[in-house]
Tab-separated table of C-alpha atoms in Angstrom:
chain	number	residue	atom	x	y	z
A	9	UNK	CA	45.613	-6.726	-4.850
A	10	UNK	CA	43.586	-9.465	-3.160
A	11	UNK	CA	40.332	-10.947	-4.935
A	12	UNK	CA	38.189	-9.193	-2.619
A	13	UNK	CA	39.567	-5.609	-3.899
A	14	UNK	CA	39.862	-6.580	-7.326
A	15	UNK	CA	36.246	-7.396	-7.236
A	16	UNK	CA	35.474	-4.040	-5.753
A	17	UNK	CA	36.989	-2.283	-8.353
A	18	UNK	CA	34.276	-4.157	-10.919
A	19	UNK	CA	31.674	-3.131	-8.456
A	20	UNK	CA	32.319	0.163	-8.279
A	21	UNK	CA	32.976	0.708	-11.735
A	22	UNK	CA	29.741	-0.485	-12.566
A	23	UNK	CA	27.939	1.416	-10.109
A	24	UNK	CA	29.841	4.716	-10.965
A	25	UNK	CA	28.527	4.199	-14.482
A	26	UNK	CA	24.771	3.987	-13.250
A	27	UNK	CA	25.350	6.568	-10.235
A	28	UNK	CA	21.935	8.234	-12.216
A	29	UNK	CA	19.798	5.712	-10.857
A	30	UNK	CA	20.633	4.868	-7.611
A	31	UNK	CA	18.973	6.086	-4.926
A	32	UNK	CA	19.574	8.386	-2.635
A	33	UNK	CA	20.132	6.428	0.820
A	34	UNK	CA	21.553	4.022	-1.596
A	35	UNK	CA	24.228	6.803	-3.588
A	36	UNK	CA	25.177	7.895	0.455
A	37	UNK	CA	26.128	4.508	1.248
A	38	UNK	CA	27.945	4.122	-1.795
A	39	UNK	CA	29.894	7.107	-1.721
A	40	UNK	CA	30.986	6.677	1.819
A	41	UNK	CA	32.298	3.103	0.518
A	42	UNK	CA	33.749	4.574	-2.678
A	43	UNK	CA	35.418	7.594	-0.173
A	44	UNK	CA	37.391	4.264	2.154
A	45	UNK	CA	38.596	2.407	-0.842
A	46	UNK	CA	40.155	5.614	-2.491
A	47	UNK	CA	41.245	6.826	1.197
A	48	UNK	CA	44.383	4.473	1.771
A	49	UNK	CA	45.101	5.561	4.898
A	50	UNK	CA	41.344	4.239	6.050
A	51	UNK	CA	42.268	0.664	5.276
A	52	UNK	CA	40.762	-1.778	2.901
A	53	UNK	CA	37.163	-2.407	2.876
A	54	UNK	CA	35.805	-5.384	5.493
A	55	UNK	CA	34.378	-7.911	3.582
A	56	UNK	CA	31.087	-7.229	5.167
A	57	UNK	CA	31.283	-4.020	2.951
A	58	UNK	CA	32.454	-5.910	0.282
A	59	UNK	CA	29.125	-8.139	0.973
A	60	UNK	CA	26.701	-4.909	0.808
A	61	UNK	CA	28.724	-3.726	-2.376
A	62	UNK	CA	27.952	-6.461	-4.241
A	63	UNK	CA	24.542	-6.427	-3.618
A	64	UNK	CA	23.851	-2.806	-4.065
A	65	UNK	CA	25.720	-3.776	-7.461
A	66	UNK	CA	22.971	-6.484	-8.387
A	67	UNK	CA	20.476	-4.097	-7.475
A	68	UNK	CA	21.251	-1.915	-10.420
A	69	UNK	CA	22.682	-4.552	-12.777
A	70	UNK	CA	21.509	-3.354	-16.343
A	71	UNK	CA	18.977	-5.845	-16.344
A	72	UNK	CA	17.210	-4.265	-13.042
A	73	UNK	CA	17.633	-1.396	-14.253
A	74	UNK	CA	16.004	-1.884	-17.918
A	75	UNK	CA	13.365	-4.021	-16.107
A	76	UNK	CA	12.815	-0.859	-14.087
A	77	UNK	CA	12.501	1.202	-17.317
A	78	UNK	CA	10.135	-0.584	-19.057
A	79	UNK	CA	8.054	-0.755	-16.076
A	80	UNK	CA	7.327	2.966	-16.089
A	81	UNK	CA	7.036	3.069	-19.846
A	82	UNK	CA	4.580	-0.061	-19.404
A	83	UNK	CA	2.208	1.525	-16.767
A	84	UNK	CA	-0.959	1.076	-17.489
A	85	UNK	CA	-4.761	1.823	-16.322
A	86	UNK	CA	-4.632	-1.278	-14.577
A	87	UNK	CA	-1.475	-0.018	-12.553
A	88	UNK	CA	-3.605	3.135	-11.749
A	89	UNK	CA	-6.513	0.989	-10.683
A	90	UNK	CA	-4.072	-0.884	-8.192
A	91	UNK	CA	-2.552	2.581	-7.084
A	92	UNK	CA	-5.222	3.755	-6.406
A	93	UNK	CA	-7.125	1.522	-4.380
A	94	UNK	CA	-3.635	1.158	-2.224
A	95	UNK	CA	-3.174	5.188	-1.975
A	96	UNK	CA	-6.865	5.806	-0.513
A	97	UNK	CA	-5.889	2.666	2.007
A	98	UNK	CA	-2.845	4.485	3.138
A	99	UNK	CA	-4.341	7.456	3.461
A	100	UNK	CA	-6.803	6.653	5.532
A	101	UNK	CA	-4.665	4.884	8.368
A	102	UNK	CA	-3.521	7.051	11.228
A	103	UNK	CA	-0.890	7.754	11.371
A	104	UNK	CA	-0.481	7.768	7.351
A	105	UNK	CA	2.122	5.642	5.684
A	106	UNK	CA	3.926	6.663	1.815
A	107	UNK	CA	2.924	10.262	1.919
A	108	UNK	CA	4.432	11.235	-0.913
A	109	UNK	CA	3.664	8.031	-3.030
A	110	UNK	CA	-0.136	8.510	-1.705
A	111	UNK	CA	-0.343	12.375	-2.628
A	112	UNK	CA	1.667	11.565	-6.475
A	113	UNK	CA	-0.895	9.053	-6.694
A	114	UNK	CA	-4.428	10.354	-5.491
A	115	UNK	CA	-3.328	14.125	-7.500
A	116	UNK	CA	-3.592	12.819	-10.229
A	117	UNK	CA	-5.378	8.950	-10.301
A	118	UNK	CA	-5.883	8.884	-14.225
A	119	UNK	CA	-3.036	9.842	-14.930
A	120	UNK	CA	-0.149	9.650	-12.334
A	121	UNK	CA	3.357	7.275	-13.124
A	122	UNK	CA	4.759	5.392	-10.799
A	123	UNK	CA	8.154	4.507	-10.520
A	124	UNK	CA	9.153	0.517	-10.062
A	125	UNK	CA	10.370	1.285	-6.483
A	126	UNK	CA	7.060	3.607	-5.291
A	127	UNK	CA	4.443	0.745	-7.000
A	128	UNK	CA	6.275	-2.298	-5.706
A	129	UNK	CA	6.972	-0.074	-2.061
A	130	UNK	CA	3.128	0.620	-1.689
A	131	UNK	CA	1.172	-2.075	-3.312
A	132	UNK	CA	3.278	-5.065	-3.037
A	133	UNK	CA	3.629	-5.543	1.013
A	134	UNK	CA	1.306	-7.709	3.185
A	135	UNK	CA	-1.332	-5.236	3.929
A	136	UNK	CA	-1.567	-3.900	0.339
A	137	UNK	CA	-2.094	-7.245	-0.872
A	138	UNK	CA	-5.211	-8.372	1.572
A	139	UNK	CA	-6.703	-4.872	0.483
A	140	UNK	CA	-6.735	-5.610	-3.052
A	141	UNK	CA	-8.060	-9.275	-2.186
A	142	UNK	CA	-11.148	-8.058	-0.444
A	143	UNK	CA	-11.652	-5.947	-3.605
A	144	UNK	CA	-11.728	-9.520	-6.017
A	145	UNK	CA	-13.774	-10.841	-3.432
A	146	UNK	CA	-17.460	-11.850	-4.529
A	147	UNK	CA	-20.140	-9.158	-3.319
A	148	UNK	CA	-21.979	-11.318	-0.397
A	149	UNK	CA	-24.800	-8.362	-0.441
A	150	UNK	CA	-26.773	-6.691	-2.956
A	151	UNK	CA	-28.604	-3.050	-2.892
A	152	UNK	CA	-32.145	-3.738	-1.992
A	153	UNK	CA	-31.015	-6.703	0.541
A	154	UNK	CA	-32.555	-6.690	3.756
A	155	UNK	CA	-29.318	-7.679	6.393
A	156	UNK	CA	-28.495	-7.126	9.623
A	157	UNK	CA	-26.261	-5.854	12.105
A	158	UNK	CA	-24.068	-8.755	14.092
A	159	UNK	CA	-23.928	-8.245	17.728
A	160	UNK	CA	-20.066	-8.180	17.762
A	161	UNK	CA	-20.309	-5.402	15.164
A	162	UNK	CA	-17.345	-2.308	14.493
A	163	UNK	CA	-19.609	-0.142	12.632
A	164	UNK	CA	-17.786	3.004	14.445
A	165	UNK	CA	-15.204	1.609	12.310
A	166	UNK	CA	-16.973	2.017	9.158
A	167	UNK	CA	-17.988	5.710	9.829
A	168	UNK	CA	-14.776	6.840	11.231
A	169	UNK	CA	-13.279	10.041	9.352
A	170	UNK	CA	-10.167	10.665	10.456
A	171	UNK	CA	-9.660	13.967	7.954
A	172	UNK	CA	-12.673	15.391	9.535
A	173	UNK	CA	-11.561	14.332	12.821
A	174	UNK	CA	-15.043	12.248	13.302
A	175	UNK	CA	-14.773	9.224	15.338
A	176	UNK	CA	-17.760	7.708	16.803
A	177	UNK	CA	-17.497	6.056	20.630
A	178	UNK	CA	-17.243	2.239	20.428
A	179	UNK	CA	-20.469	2.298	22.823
A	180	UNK	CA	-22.158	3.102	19.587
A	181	UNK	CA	-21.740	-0.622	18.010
A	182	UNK	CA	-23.990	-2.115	21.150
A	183	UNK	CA	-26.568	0.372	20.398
A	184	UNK	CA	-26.499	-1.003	16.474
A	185	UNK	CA	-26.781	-4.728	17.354
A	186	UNK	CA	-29.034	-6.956	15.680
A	187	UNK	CA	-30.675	-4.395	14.194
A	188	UNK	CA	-32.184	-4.870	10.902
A	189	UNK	CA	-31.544	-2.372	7.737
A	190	UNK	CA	-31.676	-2.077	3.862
A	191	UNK	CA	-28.653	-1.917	1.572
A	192	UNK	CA	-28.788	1.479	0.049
A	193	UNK	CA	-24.806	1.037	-2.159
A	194	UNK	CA	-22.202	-1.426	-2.736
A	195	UNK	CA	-18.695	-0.687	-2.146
A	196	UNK	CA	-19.791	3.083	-0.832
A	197	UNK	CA	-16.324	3.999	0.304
A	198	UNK	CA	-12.865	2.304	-0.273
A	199	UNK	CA	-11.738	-0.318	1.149
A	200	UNK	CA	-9.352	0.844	3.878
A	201	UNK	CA	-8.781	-2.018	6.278
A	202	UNK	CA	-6.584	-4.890	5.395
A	203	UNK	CA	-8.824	-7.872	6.802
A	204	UNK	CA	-11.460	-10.376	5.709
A	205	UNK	CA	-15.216	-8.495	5.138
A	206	UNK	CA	-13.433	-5.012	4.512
A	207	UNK	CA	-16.103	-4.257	1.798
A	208	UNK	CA	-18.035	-1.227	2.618
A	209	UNK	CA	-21.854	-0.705	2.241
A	210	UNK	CA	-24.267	1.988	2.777
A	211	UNK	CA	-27.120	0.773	4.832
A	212	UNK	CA	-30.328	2.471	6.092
A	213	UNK	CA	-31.599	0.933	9.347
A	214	UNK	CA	-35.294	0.453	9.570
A	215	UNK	CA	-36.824	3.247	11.144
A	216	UNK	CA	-33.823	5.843	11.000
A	217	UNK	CA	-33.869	8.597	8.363
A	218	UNK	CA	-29.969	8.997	7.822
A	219	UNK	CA	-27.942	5.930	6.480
A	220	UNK	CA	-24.594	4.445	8.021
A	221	UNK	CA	-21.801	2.500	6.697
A	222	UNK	CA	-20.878	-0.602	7.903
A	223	UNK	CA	-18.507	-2.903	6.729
A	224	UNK	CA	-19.378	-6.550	5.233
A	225	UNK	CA	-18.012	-8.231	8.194
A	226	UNK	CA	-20.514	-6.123	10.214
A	227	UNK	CA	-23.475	-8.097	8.553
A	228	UNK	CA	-25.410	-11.002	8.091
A	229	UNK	CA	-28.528	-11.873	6.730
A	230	UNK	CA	-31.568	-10.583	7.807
A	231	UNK	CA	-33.510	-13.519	10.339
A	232	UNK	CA	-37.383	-13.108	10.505
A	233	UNK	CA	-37.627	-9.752	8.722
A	234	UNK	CA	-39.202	-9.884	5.308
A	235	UNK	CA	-39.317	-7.296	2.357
Protein backbone atom coordinates (compact mmCIF):
# COMPACT_ATOMS: atom_id res chain seq x y z
CA UNK A 1 0.00 0.00 0.00
CA UNK A 2 1.55 3.32 -1.02
CA UNK A 3 1.22 6.51 1.35
CA UNK A 4 -1.20 8.00 -0.87
CA UNK A 5 -3.78 4.93 -0.28
CA UNK A 6 -2.98 4.50 3.17
CA UNK A 7 -3.96 8.04 3.67
CA UNK A 8 -7.20 7.45 1.87
CA UNK A 9 -8.18 4.86 3.98
CA UNK A 10 -7.96 7.62 7.11
CA UNK A 11 -9.94 9.87 4.90
CA UNK A 12 -12.53 7.84 4.20
CA UNK A 13 -12.90 6.39 7.43
CA UNK A 14 -13.42 9.60 8.84
CA UNK A 15 -15.80 10.75 6.41
CA UNK A 16 -17.86 7.44 6.55
CA UNK A 17 -18.22 8.18 10.24
CA UNK A 18 -19.74 11.78 9.56
CA UNK A 19 -21.56 10.64 6.18
CA UNK A 20 -24.75 12.50 8.35
CA UNK A 21 -23.46 15.76 7.64
CA UNK A 22 -22.14 16.00 4.45
CA UNK A 23 -23.84 17.38 1.87
CA UNK A 24 -25.45 16.22 -0.77
CA UNK A 25 -23.26 17.25 -3.97
CA UNK A 26 -20.62 16.67 -1.46
CA UNK A 27 -21.92 12.71 -0.23
CA UNK A 28 -22.20 12.11 -4.48
CA UNK A 29 -18.72 12.97 -4.92
CA UNK A 30 -17.70 11.01 -2.12
CA UNK A 31 -19.40 7.97 -2.86
CA UNK A 32 -18.31 7.85 -6.42
CA UNK A 33 -14.62 8.10 -4.84
CA UNK A 34 -15.41 5.59 -2.09
CA UNK A 35 -17.14 3.21 -5.18
CA UNK A 36 -13.15 3.43 -7.27
CA UNK A 37 -11.11 2.68 -4.24
CA UNK A 38 -13.30 -0.44 -3.26
CA UNK A 39 -13.64 -1.27 -7.19
CA UNK A 40 -10.05 -2.83 -7.85
CA UNK A 41 -10.49 -3.39 -11.16
CA UNK A 42 -11.04 0.69 -11.62
CA UNK A 43 -7.50 1.38 -10.50
CA UNK A 44 -6.20 3.37 -7.64
CA UNK A 45 -7.34 6.79 -7.05
CA UNK A 46 -5.21 9.80 -9.04
CA UNK A 47 -3.77 11.85 -6.63
CA UNK A 48 -5.83 14.70 -7.84
CA UNK A 49 -8.69 12.67 -6.13
CA UNK A 50 -6.63 12.03 -3.41
CA UNK A 51 -6.20 16.07 -3.34
CA UNK A 52 -10.19 16.68 -3.30
CA UNK A 53 -10.46 13.80 -0.60
CA UNK A 54 -8.53 15.39 1.71
CA UNK A 55 -10.13 18.46 1.54
CA UNK A 56 -13.67 17.33 1.58
CA UNK A 57 -12.13 15.53 4.80
CA UNK A 58 -11.09 18.99 6.44
CA UNK A 59 -14.32 20.24 5.55
CA UNK A 60 -16.04 18.04 8.05
CA UNK A 61 -13.18 17.57 10.53
CA UNK A 62 -14.99 17.41 14.02
CA UNK A 63 -14.00 20.75 14.70
CA UNK A 64 -16.03 22.17 11.47
CA UNK A 65 -18.43 20.27 12.22
CA UNK A 66 -18.97 21.25 16.10
CA UNK A 67 -18.23 24.85 14.96
CA UNK A 68 -21.16 24.26 12.62
CA UNK A 69 -23.31 23.01 15.56
CA UNK A 70 -22.95 25.57 17.82
CA UNK A 71 -23.61 28.00 15.19
CA UNK A 72 -27.23 26.94 14.80
CA UNK A 73 -27.67 26.47 18.51
CA UNK A 74 -26.05 30.12 18.83
CA UNK A 75 -28.41 31.94 16.34
CA UNK A 76 -29.55 34.77 17.52
CA UNK A 77 -31.94 37.96 16.78
CA UNK A 78 -29.05 39.57 15.47
CA UNK A 79 -28.55 36.61 12.89
CA UNK A 80 -32.28 37.18 11.96
CA UNK A 81 -31.70 40.88 11.59
CA UNK A 82 -28.76 40.05 9.07
CA UNK A 83 -31.03 37.35 7.32
CA UNK A 84 -33.28 39.27 6.84
CA UNK A 85 -32.10 42.31 5.41
CA UNK A 86 -30.01 39.82 2.88
CA UNK A 87 -33.32 37.63 2.03
CA UNK A 88 -35.52 40.83 1.00
CA UNK A 89 -32.16 41.86 -1.18
CA UNK A 90 -32.26 38.58 -2.94
CA UNK A 91 -35.56 38.59 -3.46
CA UNK A 92 -35.89 41.48 -5.06
CA UNK A 93 -33.17 40.93 -7.89
CA UNK A 94 -34.37 39.46 -11.14
CA UNK A 95 -33.74 36.87 -11.73
CA UNK A 96 -33.79 35.79 -7.83
CA UNK A 97 -30.79 34.18 -6.25
CA UNK A 98 -31.06 31.45 -2.83
CA UNK A 99 -34.69 30.70 -3.29
CA UNK A 100 -35.00 28.43 -0.84
CA UNK A 101 -32.66 30.18 1.77
CA UNK A 102 -34.80 33.51 0.91
CA UNK A 103 -38.35 31.77 1.32
CA UNK A 104 -36.91 29.69 4.95
CA UNK A 105 -35.92 33.03 5.84
CA UNK A 106 -38.66 35.73 4.95
CA UNK A 107 -41.58 32.70 6.27
CA UNK A 108 -40.71 33.03 9.16
CA UNK A 109 -38.15 36.33 9.99
CA UNK A 110 -38.56 36.10 13.92
CA UNK A 111 -38.10 33.05 14.10
CA UNK A 112 -36.42 31.09 11.20
CA UNK A 113 -32.72 28.97 11.83
CA UNK A 114 -30.27 29.03 9.62
CA UNK A 115 -27.87 26.52 9.01
CA UNK A 116 -23.87 27.55 8.97
CA UNK A 117 -23.76 26.78 5.19
CA UNK A 118 -27.30 28.83 4.14
CA UNK A 119 -26.11 32.10 6.55
CA UNK A 120 -22.49 32.13 5.45
CA UNK A 121 -23.91 31.16 1.48
CA UNK A 122 -26.32 34.26 1.53
CA UNK A 123 -24.96 36.91 3.75
CA UNK A 124 -21.32 36.48 3.60
CA UNK A 125 -20.50 37.12 -0.36
CA UNK A 126 -19.57 40.53 -1.89
CA UNK A 127 -22.94 41.83 -2.60
CA UNK A 128 -24.44 40.78 0.77
CA UNK A 129 -21.81 42.55 2.48
CA UNK A 130 -22.15 46.22 0.65
CA UNK A 131 -25.99 45.73 1.44
CA UNK A 132 -25.56 45.45 5.02
CA UNK A 133 -22.91 48.44 4.84
CA UNK A 134 -25.34 50.89 3.37
CA UNK A 135 -27.62 49.80 6.26
CA UNK A 136 -24.65 51.05 9.12
CA UNK A 137 -24.30 53.91 7.03
CA UNK A 138 -25.21 57.38 8.73
CA UNK A 139 -28.78 58.71 7.53
CA UNK A 140 -27.58 61.82 5.20
CA UNK A 141 -31.51 62.93 5.22
CA UNK A 142 -34.06 63.43 7.72
CA UNK A 143 -38.12 63.38 7.41
CA UNK A 144 -39.13 66.95 7.09
CA UNK A 145 -35.84 67.77 4.85
CA UNK A 146 -36.40 69.69 1.90
CA UNK A 147 -33.85 67.79 -0.99
CA UNK A 148 -33.76 67.40 -4.34
CA UNK A 149 -33.68 65.32 -7.25
CA UNK A 150 -29.98 65.09 -9.10
CA UNK A 151 -30.16 65.39 -12.75
CA UNK A 152 -28.39 62.00 -13.31
CA UNK A 153 -31.10 60.48 -11.10
CA UNK A 154 -32.46 56.36 -11.25
CA UNK A 155 -35.54 57.02 -9.42
CA UNK A 156 -37.35 54.32 -11.86
CA UNK A 157 -35.03 52.32 -9.92
CA UNK A 158 -36.40 53.11 -6.65
CA UNK A 159 -40.09 52.43 -7.67
CA UNK A 160 -39.49 49.37 -9.63
CA UNK A 161 -41.71 46.27 -8.41
CA UNK A 162 -40.73 43.47 -9.99
CA UNK A 163 -43.54 41.07 -8.05
CA UNK A 164 -46.12 43.34 -9.39
CA UNK A 165 -44.48 43.44 -12.62
CA UNK A 166 -44.26 47.51 -12.35
CA UNK A 167 -41.35 49.02 -13.98
CA UNK A 168 -41.34 52.58 -14.82
CA UNK A 169 -39.54 53.79 -18.39
CA UNK A 170 -36.08 55.27 -17.71
CA UNK A 171 -37.51 58.49 -19.64
CA UNK A 172 -39.20 59.01 -16.35
CA UNK A 173 -35.82 60.06 -14.35
CA UNK A 174 -35.38 63.27 -16.93
CA UNK A 175 -38.83 64.25 -16.19
CA UNK A 176 -37.81 64.11 -12.16
CA UNK A 177 -34.62 66.21 -12.48
CA UNK A 178 -33.82 68.89 -10.24
CA UNK A 179 -36.93 68.88 -8.91
CA UNK A 180 -37.41 69.82 -5.41
CA UNK A 181 -39.49 67.56 -2.73
CA UNK A 182 -40.04 66.84 1.05
CA UNK A 183 -38.88 63.72 2.88
CA UNK A 184 -42.02 62.01 3.94
CA UNK A 185 -39.88 58.34 5.64
CA UNK A 186 -36.52 57.09 6.19
CA UNK A 187 -35.48 53.80 5.05
CA UNK A 188 -39.24 53.28 3.39
CA UNK A 189 -38.35 50.04 1.69
CA UNK A 190 -35.26 47.70 2.03
CA UNK A 191 -32.34 48.16 0.84
CA UNK A 192 -32.08 46.05 -2.31
CA UNK A 193 -29.15 47.28 -4.36
CA UNK A 194 -25.64 46.52 -3.39
CA UNK A 195 -23.99 50.08 -4.08
CA UNK A 196 -23.09 53.32 -2.32
CA UNK A 197 -26.55 55.64 -1.51
CA UNK A 198 -28.81 52.39 -1.60
CA UNK A 199 -30.89 53.88 1.31
CA UNK A 200 -34.42 54.33 0.35
CA UNK A 201 -36.70 57.36 1.16
CA UNK A 202 -40.18 58.33 0.59
CA UNK A 203 -40.34 61.74 -0.89
CA UNK A 204 -43.27 63.99 -1.93
CA UNK A 205 -42.33 66.39 -4.75
CA UNK A 206 -43.64 69.87 -4.41
CA UNK A 207 -46.73 70.21 -6.13
CA UNK A 208 -47.61 66.39 -6.74
CA UNK A 209 -50.20 64.70 -4.52
CA UNK A 210 -48.75 61.02 -4.56
CA UNK A 211 -45.17 60.41 -3.09
CA UNK A 212 -42.20 58.44 -4.85
CA UNK A 213 -39.24 56.65 -3.66
CA UNK A 214 -36.01 57.48 -4.54
CA UNK A 215 -32.93 56.25 -3.39
CA UNK A 216 -30.22 58.40 -1.32
CA UNK A 217 -27.93 58.51 -4.18
CA UNK A 218 -30.85 60.09 -6.11
CA UNK A 219 -30.60 63.27 -3.83
CA UNK A 220 -28.98 66.20 -2.72
CA UNK A 221 -29.77 69.07 -0.86
CA UNK A 222 -32.27 71.33 -1.68
CA UNK A 223 -30.46 74.81 -3.52
CA UNK A 224 -32.64 78.03 -3.22
CA UNK A 225 -35.81 76.40 -1.89
CA UNK A 226 -36.63 77.21 1.69
CA UNK A 227 -39.13 75.60 4.25
Amino acid sequence: MTLEQAQAEIFFAHLASVEEHIAYGDRQFYMSLLWQHENTKSGPLSSSQIMYLERMYNKYSMEEIKKKEEFVQNYSDHHREIAVRCAQYYADQYPPYYDAIVEKVLDEPYRHILSFNEFNKMCNNKYALKVLSSYKEEVKYQVGDFVQIRATNRVDLANTNHKEGHQPRRSVCRTMANKFCMVLEVNAKPITRAAKGARVYKVLITDEAQPIYAHESDLKKAKGKKK
